[in-house]
Amino acid sequence: MFTIKNGSFTETKSDALLVGLFDKPLKFEGVLQTLDDSFKGNLTELVKNGDLSAKKGQGAVVPTMGQIQTKRIIFAGIGKEKEADFHTIHEAVTNVAKQSKKYGLESIAVALDSFVTENVTAVEAAEAIFEAFFMARFQYMGYRTPGNEPEKILKSIDVWTEADAVEAMAACVVGKAMADGTNTARRLTATPPNMMTAADLAAHAQKLADQYGFEIEILERADMEKIGMGSFLAVAQGSVAPPKMITLKYKPNEEWEDVLTFVGKGVTFDTGGYSIKSKDGIVGMKTDMAGAAAVLGAMEIIGELRPDQPVMAVIPATDNVISGHAFKPDDVITSLSGKTIEVKNTDAEGRLVLADAITYAKQQRAGRIVDVATLTGGVIIALGKDKTGALTNNEPFFEQVLEASHEAGEFIWQLPLTEFDKKRIRRSDVADLNNSPGREGHAIMGGGFIGEFAENIPWVHLDIAGSAEMSPGVMTRTLAILALS
């Protein structure tokens, strides 16, 4: 699909040519001078007249009218050259890639060197372009009846550059893998809950295992009962759909110690149980498995890019529904760790399924754990929908996660977890822990509850309740970058 080409990109015969444009007085110079010459200086005139802007976030599609062999040029406005970095290029390409979808492109050329600056190498630019381009073109079609007109599929991309061809190709592959994994997470999250049950999540995990050679283990209800996963099974006991505890293991070598582990909340639909949600609040709860989707998307990227370190994914998958068998407020349940839990709120179920998943991950030699979950509405009240809330018991490990999130462009903000918070979580007259100690600091209470099971293992909790709604697929690339670092 990708081809690296040397020479002048004006020679391309693709359906469109993607060009980066910096906001500076001499708009067409260097690698773009030949392009303007082909148009007899008319591109400069378009800039002067305001029909073509290089300002950050701006873009334009210009028909070539036979001046070069490609049909149209897609200009991505990047802004000031000195301010350009991976993320500004990513944003610029995202904007124009969304616009380009309407043209039904079957082939595209990229003038890679037009995106290169003193601060941005060809390799960095290529990764940013491919990641942004394929993420922007993602569209979930769902189960709508297709139209009569056949869909045009992008078949080829020619990357024109003077940079090293092997390095440029590797960067394109990385960018495409990052986009594909994120889009997988988006697709899984968007799928209707009757078509994305725990069994469906397990089937997707099995597909990844078959494709990338992961070890896979799927515990059934009887398996979980045998080993005592009482916390997870309490949430699952109201459902007729069988729960699954899904484990994927990526083993690049024989070592299996200090394993980087991702734990994703896989509640495929959350009614709230007997602490039932409102009519408006219950709509959209198919996305309560966005943490699991992010983990599966990250594992897809890991399978494609093959990092040196071992990685494990653990996903507790079930739905949380009401029936005569469902768990109730005031129940006391016993977790896999042996800790007992007083249930004060059946809608605080995510922390219950994650409790046993983290204990199980520790039994499988997890050395560092990141859990990802649409855990609390409280994180939205605290931080808004554009930020992911984080808690940790290990600052050095959190700094690694934070660095990965910066590289991915996915904002996270650390919340405090104090001894006073821990005392609230442990405040119960009948059990070791209380799953819902009150509304105050709700996001901290939810994450802190999970931390009771991480104990002394380096752990970071990521609450994506808001950010997954605003940016579906969020944290997929952060997890993948952490594994690749």
Coordinates of C-alpha atoms in Angstrom, one line a residue:
M1 CA 0.0 0.0 0.0
F2 CA 2.9 2.4 0.8
T3 CA 5.6 3.2 -1.7
I4 CA 8.6 5.5 -1.0
K5 CA 9.7 7.5 -4.1
N6 CA 12.6 9.9 -4.8
G7 CA 12.4 12.7 -7.2
S8 CA 9.9 15.5 -7.7
F9 CA 6.5 15.0 -6.3
T10 CA 5.1 17.0 -9.2
E11 CA 5.5 13.8 -11.2
T12 CA 2.8 12.0 -9.3
K13 CA -0.3 10.7 -11.0
S14 CA -2.3 10.0 -7.9
D15 CA -5.8 11.3 -7.3
A16 CA -4.5 13.9 -4.8
L17 CA -1.2 15.3 -3.6
L18 CA -0.9 16.2 0.1
V19 CA 1.4 19.2 0.8
G20 CA 2.4 20.9 4.0
L21 CA 2.3 24.7 4.0
F22 CA 4.1 26.9 6.6
D23 CA 2.9 30.4 7.4
K24 CA 5.8 32.6 6.3
P25 CA 6.4 35.5 3.9
L26 CA 7.9 33.4 1.1
K27 CA 5.1 30.8 0.8
F28 CA 6.6 28.8 -2.0
E29 CA 10.3 28.1 -1.7
G30 CA 12.6 25.2 -1.4
V31 CA 10.8 21.9 -2.2
L32 CA 7.6 23.9 -3.0
Q33 CA 9.2 26.2 -5.5
T34 CA 8.9 23.6 -8.3
L35 CA 5.2 23.2 -7.5
D36 CA 4.5 26.9 -7.8
D37 CA 6.6 27.0 -11.0
S38 CA 4.3 24.4 -12.5
F39 CA 1.4 26.7 -11.8
K40 CA 3.3 29.7 -13.2
G41 CA 3.2 31.4 -9.9
N42 CA -0.6 31.2 -9.5
L43 CA -0.3 29.4 -6.1
T44 CA 1.4 32.4 -4.7
E45 CA -1.4 34.5 -6.1
L46 CA -3.9 32.3 -4.3
V47 CA -2.1 33.0 -1.0
K48 CA -1.9 36.7 -1.6
N49 CA -5.7 36.8 -2.4
G50 CA -6.5 34.8 0.8
D51 CA -7.8 31.8 -1.1
L52 CA -5.1 29.6 0.3
S53 CA -4.0 29.9 3.9
A54 CA -1.0 28.4 5.7
K55 CA -2.3 29.3 9.2
K56 CA -2.5 26.6 11.8
G57 CA -5.6 24.4 11.3
Q58 CA -6.4 25.9 7.9
G59 CA -6.4 23.9 4.7
A60 CA -7.6 23.9 1.1
V61 CA -8.1 21.6 -1.9
V62 CA -6.9 23.1 -5.2
P63 CA -7.8 21.5 -8.5
T64 CA -4.7 21.3 -10.7
M65 CA -6.5 22.0 -14.0
G66 CA -3.9 19.9 -15.8
Q67 CA -0.9 21.9 -14.6
I68 CA 0.5 18.6 -13.1
Q69 CA -0.7 15.1 -13.6
T70 CA -2.4 14.7 -10.2
K71 CA -6.1 15.8 -10.1
R72 CA -5.9 18.0 -7.0
I73 CA -3.6 19.3 -4.3
I74 CA -4.5 19.1 -0.6
F75 CA -2.8 21.9 1.3
A76 CA -2.4 21.4 5.0
G77 CA -1.8 24.7 6.9
I78 CA 0.7 24.0 9.7
G79 CA 1.3 27.6 11.0
K80 CA 4.6 29.0 12.0
E81 CA 7.6 26.9 11.0
K82 CA 9.4 27.5 14.3
E83 CA 6.4 26.3 16.3
A84 CA 5.9 23.1 14.2
D85 CA 6.2 19.7 15.9
F86 CA 4.6 16.3 15.7
H87 CA 1.3 17.5 17.1
T88 CA 0.9 20.5 14.9
I89 CA 1.5 18.4 11.8
H90 CA -0.9 15.8 13.2
E91 CA -3.6 18.5 13.7
A92 CA -3.0 20.0 10.2
V93 CA -3.3 16.6 8.5
T94 CA -6.3 15.6 10.6
N95 CA -8.2 18.7 9.4
V96 CA -7.6 18.2 5.7
A97 CA -7.9 14.4 5.8
K98 CA -11.5 14.8 7.0
Q99 CA -12.2 17.2 4.1
S100 CA -10.7 14.8 1.6
K101 CA -13.1 11.9 2.4
K102 CA -15.7 13.4 0.2
Y103 CA -13.5 13.0 -2.9
G104 CA -13.5 9.1 -2.8
L105 CA -9.7 9.0 -3.2
E106 CA -8.2 5.7 -4.4
S107 CA -4.6 6.9 -4.5
I108 CA -2.8 9.7 -2.8
A109 CA 0.8 11.1 -2.9
V110 CA 2.5 12.8 0.1
A111 CA 5.1 15.5 -0.4
L112 CA 6.8 14.5 2.8
D113 CA 9.7 16.9 2.7
S114 CA 7.2 19.8 2.6
F115 CA 6.4 19.0 6.3
V116 CA 10.1 18.8 7.4
T117 CA 11.6 21.6 9.5
E118 CA 14.7 22.1 11.7
N119 CA 12.6 20.7 14.6
V120 CA 10.7 18.0 12.7
T121 CA 12.5 15.2 10.9
A122 CA 11.1 13.3 7.9
V123 CA 10.6 10.3 10.1
E124 CA 8.6 12.2 12.7
A125 CA 6.6 13.9 10.0
A126 CA 5.8 10.6 8.2
E127 CA 4.6 9.0 11.4
A128 CA 2.4 12.1 12.3
I129 CA 1.0 12.2 8.7
F130 CA 0.0 8.6 8.5
E131 CA -1.4 8.4 12.0
A132 CA -3.5 11.5 11.5
F133 CA -4.6 10.6 8.0
F134 CA -6.0 7.2 8.9
M135 CA -7.5 8.2 12.2
A136 CA -9.3 11.1 10.5
R137 CA -10.7 8.9 7.7
F138 CA -12.2 6.5 10.2
Q139 CA -16.0 6.2 10.0
Y140 CA -18.2 3.7 11.8
M141 CA -20.9 2.7 9.4
G142 CA -22.7 0.4 11.9
Y143 CA -25.5 -1.6 10.5
R144 CA -27.1 0.9 8.1
T145 CA -28.2 -0.5 4.8
P146 CA -25.5 0.5 2.2
G147 CA -26.3 2.7 -0.7
N148 CA -26.3 1.6 -4.4
E149 CA -23.1 3.5 -5.2
P150 CA -20.0 1.4 -4.7
E151 CA -17.6 2.6 -2.0
K152 CA -14.2 3.8 -3.2
I153 CA -11.3 2.4 -1.2
L154 CA -7.9 4.0 -0.8
K155 CA -5.5 1.5 -2.4
S156 CA -2.1 3.2 -2.6
I157 CA 0.0 6.0 -1.0
D158 CA 3.2 7.2 -2.6
V159 CA 5.5 9.1 -0.3
W160 CA 7.9 11.4 -2.1
T161 CA 11.0 12.2 -0.1
E162 CA 14.8 12.6 -0.3
A163 CA 15.1 11.0 3.2
D164 CA 16.3 7.5 3.8
A165 CA 13.7 5.2 2.3
V166 CA 13.9 2.4 4.9
E167 CA 13.5 4.9 7.8
A168 CA 10.6 6.7 6.0
M169 CA 8.8 3.4 5.4
A170 CA 9.2 2.3 9.0
A171 CA 7.7 5.6 10.2
C172 CA 4.8 5.2 7.8
V173 CA 4.2 1.7 9.2
V174 CA 4.3 2.9 12.8
G175 CA 1.8 5.7 12.1
K176 CA -0.6 3.4 10.3
A177 CA -0.4 0.9 13.1
M178 CA -1.1 3.5 15.7
A179 CA -4.1 4.7 13.7
D180 CA -5.4 1.2 13.0
G181 CA -5.3 0.2 16.7
T182 CA -7.1 3.4 17.7
N183 CA -9.7 2.8 15.1
T184 CA -10.2 -0.7 16.3
A185 CA -10.9 0.7 19.8
R186 CA -13.3 3.2 18.3
R187 CA -15.2 0.5 16.4
L188 CA -15.4 -1.9 19.4
T189 CA -16.8 0.9 21.6
A190 CA -19.3 2.0 19.0
T191 CA -20.7 -1.5 18.4
P192 CA -24.3 -2.0 19.8
P193 CA -24.3 -3.9 23.1
N194 CA -26.3 -6.8 21.8
M195 CA -23.5 -7.3 19.2
M196 CA -20.6 -6.6 21.6
T197 CA -21.1 -9.0 24.6
A198 CA -18.4 -10.4 26.7
A199 CA -18.3 -13.4 24.3
D200 CA -17.8 -11.0 21.4
L201 CA -14.9 -9.2 23.2
A202 CA -13.4 -12.7 23.9
A203 CA -13.8 -13.5 20.2
H204 CA -11.9 -10.4 19.2
A205 CA -9.1 -11.2 21.6
Q206 CA -8.9 -14.7 20.1
K207 CA -8.6 -13.1 16.7
L208 CA -5.7 -11.0 17.9
A209 CA -4.1 -14.0 19.5
D210 CA -4.4 -16.0 16.2
Q211 CA -3.1 -13.1 14.1
Y212 CA -0.1 -12.1 16.3
G213 CA 0.8 -15.2 18.2
F214 CA -0.3 -14.0 21.6
E215 CA -1.0 -16.6 24.3
I216 CA -4.6 -16.4 25.3
E217 CA -6.6 -17.6 28.2
I218 CA -10.4 -17.1 28.6
L219 CA -11.8 -18.0 32.0
E220 CA -15.5 -19.0 32.1
R221 CA -17.9 -18.6 35.0
A222 CA -17.1 -22.0 36.4
D223 CA -13.4 -21.3 36.3
M224 CA -13.9 -18.0 38.1
E225 CA -16.1 -19.6 40.7
K226 CA -13.4 -22.3 41.3
I227 CA -10.7 -19.8 42.1
G228 CA -12.9 -17.4 44.0
M229 CA -13.4 -14.3 41.8
G230 CA -16.3 -13.2 44.0
S231 CA -16.1 -9.5 43.2
F232 CA -16.3 -9.9 39.4
L233 CA -18.9 -12.6 39.6
A234 CA -21.1 -10.5 41.8
V235 CA -21.4 -7.9 39.0
A236 CA -21.9 -10.7 36.4
Q237 CA -24.4 -12.8 38.4
G238 CA -27.5 -10.9 37.2
S239 CA -26.8 -11.5 33.5
V240 CA -27.7 -14.5 31.3
A241 CA -24.7 -13.6 29.1
P242 CA -21.7 -15.5 30.3
P243 CA -18.9 -13.4 31.7
K244 CA -15.3 -13.8 30.4
M245 CA -12.0 -13.1 32.1
I246 CA -9.7 -12.5 29.1
T247 CA -5.9 -12.6 29.3
L248 CA -3.5 -12.0 26.4
K249 CA 0.2 -12.4 26.7
Y250 CA 2.8 -11.0 24.3
K251 CA 6.1 -12.8 24.8
P252 CA 9.0 -11.5 22.7
N253 CA 11.4 -13.8 24.6
E254 CA 11.5 -16.4 27.3
E255 CA 11.5 -13.8 30.2
W256 CA 8.2 -13.3 32.0
E257 CA 9.1 -11.1 35.0
D258 CA 8.1 -7.5 35.8
V259 CA 5.5 -7.7 33.0
L260 CA 3.9 -4.5 31.8
T261 CA 0.2 -5.1 32.2
F262 CA -2.9 -3.3 30.9
V263 CA -6.2 -4.0 32.6
G264 CA -9.3 -2.7 30.8
K265 CA -12.8 -2.4 32.2
G266 CA -15.0 -4.5 29.9
V267 CA -18.6 -3.8 31.1
T268 CA -20.4 -4.2 27.8
F269 CA -23.5 -2.5 29.1
D270 CA -24.2 -0.9 32.4
T271 CA -27.7 -0.4 33.7
G272 CA -26.4 0.5 37.1
G273 CA -28.0 -2.7 38.5
Y274 CA -30.4 -2.1 41.3
S275 CA -28.8 1.4 41.7
I276 CA -30.3 1.9 38.3
K277 CA -29.4 4.8 36.1
S278 CA -31.8 7.4 34.9
K279 CA -33.6 7.2 31.5
D280 CA -31.1 9.7 30.0
G281 CA -28.1 8.3 31.9
I282 CA -28.6 4.8 30.7
V283 CA -28.4 5.6 27.0
G284 CA -24.9 5.2 25.7
M285 CA -23.8 2.8 28.3
K286 CA -22.6 0.5 25.6
T287 CA -19.4 2.5 25.8
D288 CA -18.7 1.3 29.4
M289 CA -16.2 -1.1 27.8
A290 CA -14.1 1.7 26.3
G291 CA -11.2 0.7 28.7
A292 CA -11.2 -2.8 27.3
A293 CA -11.4 -1.5 23.8
A294 CA -8.3 0.7 24.4
V295 CA -6.4 -2.2 25.7
L296 CA -7.3 -4.4 22.8
G297 CA -6.4 -1.6 20.4
A298 CA -3.1 -1.2 22.1
M299 CA -2.4 -5.0 21.9
E300 CA -3.1 -4.8 18.1
I301 CA -0.4 -2.1 17.8
I302 CA 1.9 -4.2 19.9
G303 CA 1.3 -7.2 17.7
E304 CA 2.2 -5.1 14.6
L305 CA 5.3 -3.3 16.0
R306 CA 6.7 -6.1 18.2
P307 CA 8.3 -4.2 21.2
D308 CA 11.2 -5.9 23.1
Q309 CA 9.4 -6.1 26.5
P310 CA 6.7 -8.6 27.4
V311 CA 3.1 -7.2 27.7
M312 CA 0.0 -8.7 29.2
A313 CA -3.6 -7.6 28.8
V314 CA -6.4 -8.6 31.3
I315 CA -10.0 -7.8 30.6
P316 CA -12.9 -8.6 32.9
A317 CA -15.9 -8.7 30.5
T318 CA -19.6 -8.8 31.5
D319 CA -22.7 -6.6 31.6
N320 CA -24.3 -5.1 34.7
V321 CA -28.0 -5.8 34.6
I322 CA -31.0 -6.3 36.8
S323 CA -32.6 -9.7 37.4
G324 CA -33.7 -11.9 40.3
H325 CA -30.1 -13.1 40.6
A326 CA -28.5 -9.7 40.5
F327 CA -26.4 -8.4 43.4
K328 CA -27.9 -5.8 45.7
P329 CA -26.9 -2.8 47.8
D330 CA -25.9 -4.0 51.3
D331 CA -24.5 -7.3 49.9
V332 CA -21.1 -8.3 51.2
I333 CA -18.9 -10.1 48.7
T334 CA -15.4 -11.7 48.8
S335 CA -12.9 -10.8 46.2
L336 CA -10.2 -13.0 44.7
S337 CA -7.7 -11.3 47.0
G338 CA -9.7 -12.4 50.0
K339 CA -10.7 -8.9 50.9
T340 CA -14.4 -8.5 51.7
I341 CA -16.4 -5.7 50.2
E342 CA -19.6 -4.0 51.3
V343 CA -21.7 -3.1 48.3
K344 CA -23.2 0.4 48.8
N345 CA -23.8 1.1 45.1
T346 CA -24.3 -1.5 42.4
D347 CA -23.6 1.3 39.9
A348 CA -20.0 1.4 41.2
E349 CA -19.4 -1.9 39.5
G350 CA -16.4 -1.1 37.4
R351 CA -14.1 -1.0 40.5
L352 CA -15.5 -4.4 41.5
V353 CA -14.6 -6.1 38.2
L354 CA -11.2 -4.4 38.1
A355 CA -10.4 -5.5 41.7
D356 CA -10.4 -9.2 40.7
A357 CA -8.8 -8.5 37.3
I358 CA -5.8 -6.8 39.0
T359 CA -5.4 -9.5 41.6
Y360 CA -5.5 -12.1 38.8
A361 CA -2.9 -10.0 36.8
K362 CA -0.6 -10.1 39.9
Q363 CA -1.0 -13.8 40.0
Q364 CA 0.2 -13.9 36.4
R365 CA 3.4 -12.0 37.3
A366 CA 2.3 -8.5 36.5
G367 CA 5.2 -6.1 37.5
R368 CA 3.6 -2.8 36.5
I369 CA -0.1 -2.2 36.0
V370 CA -2.1 0.4 34.2
D371 CA -5.9 0.1 34.4
V372 CA -8.1 1.9 32.0
A373 CA -11.8 2.4 32.8
T374 CA -14.8 4.6 32.2
L375 CA -15.1 4.5 35.9
T376 CA -16.8 7.6 37.3
G377 CA -19.0 10.6 36.4
G378 CA -17.0 12.3 39.1
V379 CA -14.0 12.7 36.9
I380 CA -16.0 14.7 34.4
I381 CA -17.2 17.0 37.2
A382 CA -13.6 17.4 38.3
L383 CA -11.8 17.7 35.0
G384 CA -14.2 18.1 32.2
K385 CA -14.6 15.7 29.2
D386 CA -11.3 16.6 27.5
K387 CA -9.0 15.2 30.3
T388 CA -8.3 11.7 31.6
G389 CA -8.0 11.5 35.4
A390 CA -5.1 9.5 36.9
L391 CA -4.2 8.1 40.3
T392 CA -1.0 6.2 41.2
N393 CA 0.9 4.6 44.0
N394 CA 4.3 5.0 42.3
E395 CA 5.5 8.4 41.0
P396 CA 8.3 7.1 38.7
F397 CA 6.0 4.8 36.9
F398 CA 3.4 7.5 36.6
E399 CA 6.0 9.7 35.0
Q400 CA 6.6 7.1 32.3
V401 CA 2.8 6.9 31.6
L402 CA 2.7 10.7 31.6
E403 CA 5.5 10.9 29.1
A404 CA 3.8 8.4 26.8
S405 CA 0.6 10.4 27.0
H406 CA 2.4 13.6 26.0
E407 CA 3.9 11.8 23.0
A408 CA 0.4 10.5 22.1
G409 CA -1.2 13.9 22.6
E410 CA -3.6 12.4 25.1
F411 CA -3.9 14.7 28.2
I412 CA -4.0 13.1 31.6
W413 CA -4.1 14.9 35.0
Q414 CA -3.0 13.3 38.3
L415 CA -5.5 13.4 41.2
P416 CA -4.3 13.0 44.8
L417 CA -4.8 9.8 46.8
T418 CA -4.2 10.5 50.5
E419 CA -4.3 8.4 53.7
F420 CA -7.6 10.1 54.5
D421 CA -9.0 8.9 51.2
K422 CA -7.9 5.4 51.9
K423 CA -9.5 5.5 55.3
R424 CA -12.9 6.4 53.7
I425 CA -12.6 3.5 51.3
R426 CA -11.9 1.1 54.2
R427 CA -14.8 2.5 56.3
S428 CA -17.4 -0.3 56.7
D429 CA -19.0 -1.9 59.8
V430 CA -19.3 -5.3 58.1
A431 CA -16.4 -5.7 55.5
D432 CA -12.8 -4.7 54.8
L433 CA -13.8 -2.2 52.1
N434 CA -16.7 0.0 51.0
N435 CA -17.3 0.2 47.3
S436 CA -19.0 3.7 47.5
P437 CA -18.0 5.8 50.5
G438 CA -19.8 8.9 49.2
R439 CA -20.1 11.5 46.5
E440 CA -17.2 13.7 47.7
G441 CA -14.1 13.1 45.6
H442 CA -15.9 10.3 43.7
A443 CA -13.2 9.9 41.1
I444 CA -10.6 9.5 43.8
M445 CA -12.8 7.0 45.8
G446 CA -13.3 4.9 42.7
G447 CA -9.6 4.8 41.6
G448 CA -8.4 4.5 45.2
F449 CA -10.6 1.4 45.7
I450 CA -8.8 -0.2 42.8
G451 CA -5.5 0.7 44.4
E452 CA -6.4 -1.4 47.4
F453 CA -5.9 -4.4 45.2
A454 CA -2.7 -3.2 43.4
E455 CA -1.1 -2.8 46.8
N456 CA 2.7 -2.6 46.4
I457 CA 2.8 -3.2 42.6
P458 CA 3.5 0.0 40.7
W459 CA 0.1 1.0 39.4
V460 CA -1.5 3.8 37.5
H461 CA -5.3 4.2 37.1
L462 CA -6.7 6.1 34.1
D463 CA -10.3 7.2 34.4
I464 CA -11.6 7.9 30.8
A465 CA -15.3 8.4 31.6
G466 CA -15.2 11.8 30.0
S467 CA -12.3 11.6 27.5
A468 CA -13.6 8.4 25.9
E469 CA -16.8 10.2 25.2
M470 CA -15.1 13.2 23.6
S471 CA -12.3 11.2 21.9
P472 CA -13.3 7.6 21.3
G473 CA -10.2 5.3 21.3
V474 CA -8.5 7.5 23.9
M475 CA -5.5 6.0 25.7
T476 CA -4.9 3.3 23.0
R477 CA -1.8 5.1 21.7
T478 CA -0.6 6.0 25.2
L479 CA -0.6 2.4 26.2
A480 CA 1.1 1.3 23.0
I481 CA 3.8 4.0 23.3
L482 CA 4.4 3.0 26.9
A483 CA 5.0 -0.6 25.7
L484 CA 7.3 0.5 22.9
S485 CA 9.4 2.8 25.1

